[in-house]
Amino acid sequence: MEKITIKENIKEVENIIAQECEKAGRSPSDVTLIAVSKTKPVELLKEAYAYGCRDFGENKVQELLDKYEALPSDIRWHMIGHLQRNKVKYIVDKVYMIHSVDSLRLAEEISKEASKKNVCVNILIEVNVADEETKYGVSCEEVRQLVCDIAKLPNIRIKGLMTIAPFVDDAEENRLHFQKLKKIAVDIMQKNIDNIDMEILSMGMTGDYPVAVSEGATYVRVGTGIFGIRQYMSE
């Protein structure tokens, strides 16, 4: 089996991001590449780290904790998967950002555990822009109220919005979803609510991140595009 060239893959993704930024009149420095490392062994993460990656995304709490212990302390860990309330206490003082907050109850738990550990947790509100039944996330109609409610909680800081767009063959089909998330963020920012920042739009994955960047993404979450097809234990 041919060895995955992590370095070349990252360079390719970075080049595409730079091209899309140039076309959109943006600076590539406005876009952070998150290497989605779920199910990937520590050795591959070390390769990405050696190239310069410092932002890694994980879906599961236990996997994040294991890798947190095994890798350098200057990594910024992003919890991008669905987060159960009973797991919050394990990661509030270890993650740079939680992307998947979609309920007041989850936010309250994050706030409570963060207060106990005397940390302030950066969060994104996950929005189910395409209204897919199989996806987590708050509806577009509920975002503003949820943001206002969470903004009142201590030890928690809303930094923007996140969405997981539908899996499509043609990435252009997701453009309208990215545009919609951007519009919601702009609308919320114009309300000037305390403790709310909308500077981060976490949108775009391996299949559609170029389109997401062209529509204003500031975080793109790329897994397969960096690490190759996911390898499962059964293979």
PDB file of N, CA and C in Angstrom, residues 162-206:
ATOM      1  N   MET A 162     -21.518  26.902  13.399  1.00  0.00           N
ATOM      2  CA  MET A 162     -20.993  25.745  12.671  1.00  0.00           C
ATOM      3  C   MET A 162     -22.133  25.029  11.978  1.00  0.00           C
ATOM      4  N   THR A 163     -21.850  24.457  10.815  1.00  0.00           N
ATOM      5  CA  THR A 163     -22.826  23.586  10.174  1.00  0.00           C
ATOM      6  C   THR A 163     -22.123  22.435   9.482  1.00  0.00           C
ATOM      7  N   ILE A 164     -22.834  21.325   9.364  1.00  0.00           N
ATOM      8  CA  ILE A 164     -22.388  20.182   8.564  1.00  0.00           C
ATOM      9  C   ILE A 164     -23.345  20.107   7.386  1.00  0.00           C
ATOM     10  N   ALA A 165     -22.869  20.494   6.224  1.00  0.00           N
ATOM     11  CA  ALA A 165     -23.714  20.527   5.034  1.00  0.00           C
ATOM     12  C   ALA A 165     -23.997  19.104   4.551  1.00  0.00           C
ATOM     13  N   PRO A 166     -25.029  18.926   3.742  1.00  0.00           N
ATOM     14  CA  PRO A 166     -25.340  17.582   3.214  1.00  0.00           C
ATOM     15  C   PRO A 166     -24.176  17.008   2.405  1.00  0.00           C
ATOM     16  N   PHE A 167     -24.095  15.687   2.380  1.00  0.00           N
ATOM     17  CA  PHE A 167     -23.114  15.015   1.526  1.00  0.00           C
ATOM     18  C   PHE A 167     -23.675  14.970   0.112  1.00  0.00           C
ATOM     19  N   VAL A 168     -23.008  15.666  -0.791  1.00  0.00           N
ATOM     20  CA  VAL A 168     -23.508  15.790  -2.163  1.00  0.00           C
ATOM     21  C   VAL A 168     -22.396  15.462  -3.153  1.00  0.00           C
ATOM     22  N   ASP A 169     -22.791  15.081  -4.355  1.00  0.00           N
ATOM     23  CA  ASP A 169     -21.805  14.808  -5.405  1.00  0.00           C
ATOM     24  C   ASP A 169     -21.230  16.106  -5.962  1.00  0.00           C
ATOM     25  N   ASP A 170     -22.073  17.123  -6.046  1.00  0.00           N
ATOM     26  CA  ASP A 170     -21.651  18.423  -6.572  1.00  0.00           C
ATOM     27  C   ASP A 170     -21.624  19.428  -5.425  1.00  0.00           C
ATOM     28  N   ALA A 171     -20.424  19.862  -5.047  1.00  0.00           N
ATOM     29  CA  ALA A 171     -20.262  20.774  -3.906  1.00  0.00           C
ATOM     30  C   ALA A 171     -21.045  22.072  -4.084  1.00  0.00           C
ATOM     31  N   GLU A 172     -21.281  22.466  -5.336  1.00  0.00           N
ATOM     32  CA  GLU A 172     -22.027  23.702  -5.601  1.00  0.00           C
ATOM     33  C   GLU A 172     -23.421  23.667  -4.968  1.00  0.00           C
ATOM     34  N   GLU A 173     -23.965  22.460  -4.794  1.00  0.00           N
ATOM     35  CA  GLU A 173     -25.295  22.343  -4.198  1.00  0.00           C
ATOM     36  C   GLU A 173     -25.317  22.858  -2.754  1.00  0.00           C
ATOM     37  N   ASN A 174     -24.149  22.891  -2.116  1.00  0.00           N
ATOM     38  CA  ASN A 174     -24.109  23.347  -0.730  1.00  0.00           C
ATOM     39  C   ASN A 174     -23.869  24.850  -0.593  1.00  0.00           C
ATOM     40  N   ARG A 175     -23.663  25.519  -1.702  1.00  0.00           N
ATOM     41  CA  ARG A 175     -23.376  26.958  -1.631  1.00  0.00           C
ATOM     42  C   ARG A 175     -24.492  27.718  -0.901  1.00  0.00           C
ATOM     43  N   LEU A 176     -25.738  27.387  -1.211  1.00  0.00           N
ATOM     44  CA  LEU A 176     -26.841  28.116  -0.596  1.00  0.00           C
ATOM     45  C   LEU A 176     -26.873  27.895   0.926  1.00  0.00           C
ATOM     46  N   HIS A 177     -26.442  26.714   1.388  1.00  0.00           N
ATOM     47  CA  HIS A 177     -26.424  26.448   2.830  1.00  0.00           C
ATOM     48  C   HIS A 177     -25.343  27.289   3.511  1.00  0.00           C
ATOM     49  N   PHE A 178     -24.192  27.414   2.874  1.00  0.00           N
ATOM     50  CA  PHE A 178     -23.117  28.238   3.435  1.00  0.00           C
ATOM     51  C   PHE A 178     -23.520  29.715   3.430  1.00  0.00           C
ATOM     52  N   GLN A 179     -24.198  30.133   2.365  1.00  0.00           N
ATOM     53  CA  GLN A 179     -24.677  31.518   2.304  1.00  0.00           C
ATOM     54  C   GLN A 179     -25.681  31.797   3.419  1.00  0.00           C
ATOM     55  N   LYS A 180     -26.518  30.808   3.689  1.00  0.00           N
ATOM     56  CA  LYS A 180     -27.548  30.975   4.719  1.00  0.00           C
ATOM     57  C   LYS A 180     -26.922  31.102   6.107  1.00  0.00           C
ATOM     58  N   LEU A 181     -25.907  30.275   6.383  1.00  0.00           N
ATOM     59  CA  LEU A 181     -25.243  30.351   7.686  1.00  0.00           C
ATOM     60  C   LEU A 181     -24.572  31.710   7.864  1.00  0.00           C
ATOM     61  N   LYS A 182     -23.934  32.175   6.805  1.00  0.00           N
ATOM     62  CA  LYS A 182     -23.279  33.485   6.847  1.00  0.00           C
ATOM     63  C   LYS A 182     -24.296  34.590   7.134  1.00  0.00           C
ATOM     64  N   LYS A 183     -25.443  34.523   6.506  1.00  0.00           N
ATOM     65  CA  LYS A 183     -26.482  35.542   6.700  1.00  0.00           C
ATOM     66  C   LYS A 183     -26.974  35.539   8.145  1.00  0.00           C
ATOM     67  N   ILE A 184     -27.158  34.339   8.711  1.00  0.00           N
ATOM     68  CA  ILE A 184     -27.601  34.249  10.106  1.00  0.00           C
ATOM     69  C   ILE A 184     -26.563  34.902  11.019  1.00  0.00           C
ATOM     70  N   ALA A 185     -25.294  34.628  10.760  1.00  0.00           N
ATOM     71  CA  ALA A 185     -24.219  35.195  11.580  1.00  0.00           C
ATOM     72  C   ALA A 185     -24.222  36.719  11.501  1.00  0.00           C
ATOM     73  N   VAL A 186     -24.387  37.252  10.300  1.00  0.00           N
ATOM     74  CA  VAL A 186     -24.410  38.710  10.114  1.00  0.00           C
ATOM     75  C   VAL A 186     -25.599  39.315  10.855  1.00  0.00           C
ATOM     76  N   ASP A 187     -26.763  38.678  10.746  1.00  0.00           N
ATOM     77  CA  ASP A 187     -27.965  39.173  11.425  1.00  0.00           C
ATOM     78  C   ASP A 187     -27.761  39.220  12.936  1.00  0.00           C
ATOM     79  N   ILE A 188     -27.136  38.182  13.487  1.00  0.00           N
ATOM     80  CA  ILE A 188     -26.904  38.117  14.935  1.00  0.00           C
ATOM     81  C   ILE A 188     -25.906  39.191  15.367  1.00  0.00           C
ATOM     82  N   MET A 189     -24.846  39.357  14.583  1.00  0.00           N
ATOM     83  CA  MET A 189     -23.836  40.363  14.915  1.00  0.00           C
ATOM     84  C   MET A 189     -24.440  41.759  14.977  1.00  0.00           C
ATOM     85  N   GLN A 190     -25.383  42.039  14.097  1.00  0.00           N
ATOM     86  CA  GLN A 190     -25.980  43.369  14.027  1.00  0.00           C
ATOM     87  C   GLN A 190     -26.814  43.701  15.262  1.00  0.00           C
ATOM     88  N   LYS A 191     -27.144  42.666  16.037  1.00  0.00           N
ATOM     89  CA  LYS A 191     -27.927  42.896  17.251  1.00  0.00           C
ATOM     90  C   LYS A 191     -27.054  43.326  18.432  1.00  0.00           C
ATOM     91  N   ASN A 192     -25.738  43.222  18.279  1.00  0.00           N
ATOM     92  CA  ASN A 192     -24.794  43.674  19.323  1.00  0.00           C
ATOM     93  C   ASN A 192     -25.120  43.121  20.710  1.00  0.00           C
ATOM     94  N   ILE A 193     -25.292  41.825  20.798  1.00  0.00           N
ATOM     95  CA  ILE A 193     -25.595  41.179  22.081  1.00  0.00           C
ATOM     96  C   ILE A 193     -24.288  40.936  22.831  1.00  0.00           C
ATOM     97  N   ASP A 194     -24.303  41.216  24.129  1.00  0.00           N
ATOM     98  CA  ASP A 194     -23.103  40.996  24.951  1.00  0.00           C
ATOM     99  C   ASP A 194     -22.699  39.525  24.944  1.00  0.00           C
ATOM    100  N   ASN A 195     -21.389  39.269  24.986  1.00  0.00           N
ATOM    101  CA  ASN A 195     -20.826  37.915  25.077  1.00  0.00           C
ATOM    102  C   ASN A 195     -21.071  37.078  23.826  1.00  0.00           C
ATOM    103  N   ILE A 196     -21.332  37.747  22.715  1.00  0.00           N
ATOM    104  CA  ILE A 196     -21.534  37.027  21.451  1.00  0.00           C
ATOM    105  C   ILE A 196     -20.613  37.606  20.387  1.00  0.00           C
ATOM    106  N   ASP A 197     -19.885  36.727  19.759  1.00  0.00           N
ATOM    107  CA  ASP A 197     -19.025  37.102  18.648  1.00  0.00           C
ATOM    108  C   ASP A 197     -19.383  36.164  17.501  1.00  0.00           C
ATOM    109  N   MET A 198     -19.452  36.676  16.307  1.00  0.00           N
ATOM    110  CA  MET A 198     -19.782  35.841  15.154  1.00  0.00           C
ATOM    111  C   MET A 198     -18.623  35.786  14.166  1.00  0.00           C
ATOM    112  N   GLU A 199     -17.388  35.921  14.683  1.00  0.00           N
ATOM    113  CA  GLU A 199     -16.233  35.977  13.783  1.00  0.00           C
ATOM    114  C   GLU A 199     -15.912  34.633  13.155  1.00  0.00           C
ATOM    115  N   ILE A 200     -16.403  33.541  13.743  1.00  0.00           N
ATOM    116  CA  ILE A 200     -16.050  32.215  13.228  1.00  0.00           C
ATOM    117  C   ILE A 200     -17.240  31.556  12.535  1.00  0.00           C
ATOM    118  N   LEU A 201     -17.008  31.113  11.311  1.00  0.00           N
ATOM    119  CA  LEU A 201     -17.957  30.275  10.594  1.00  0.00           C
ATOM    120  C   LEU A 201     -17.238  28.970  10.281  1.00  0.00           C
ATOM    121  N   SER A 202     -17.613  27.917  11.004  1.00  0.00           N
ATOM    122  CA  SER A 202     -17.015  26.602  10.807  1.00  0.00           C
ATOM    123  C   SER A 202     -17.888  25.837   9.823  1.00  0.00           C
ATOM    124  N   MET A 203     -17.455  25.817   8.574  1.00  0.00           N
ATOM    125  CA  MET A 203     -18.260  25.158   7.541  1.00  0.00           C
ATOM    126  C   MET A 203     -17.347  24.738   6.401  1.00  0.00           C
ATOM    127  N   GLY A 204     -17.699  23.599   5.816  1.00  0.00           N
ATOM    128  CA  GLY A 204     -16.882  23.048   4.739  1.00  0.00           C
ATOM    129  C   GLY A 204     -16.044  21.881   5.215  1.00  0.00           C
ATOM    130  N   MET A 205     -16.133  20.784   4.470  1.00  0.00           N
ATOM    131  CA  MET A 205     -15.361  19.581   4.758  1.00  0.00           C
ATOM    132  C   MET A 205     -14.634  19.171   3.475  1.00  0.00           C
ATOM    133  N   THR A 206     -14.041  17.985   3.473  1.00  0.00           N
ATOM    134  CA  THR A 206     -13.219  17.577   2.331  1.00  0.00           C
ATOM    135  C   THR A 206     -13.933  17.769   0.991  1.00  0.00           C
TER     136      THR A 206
END
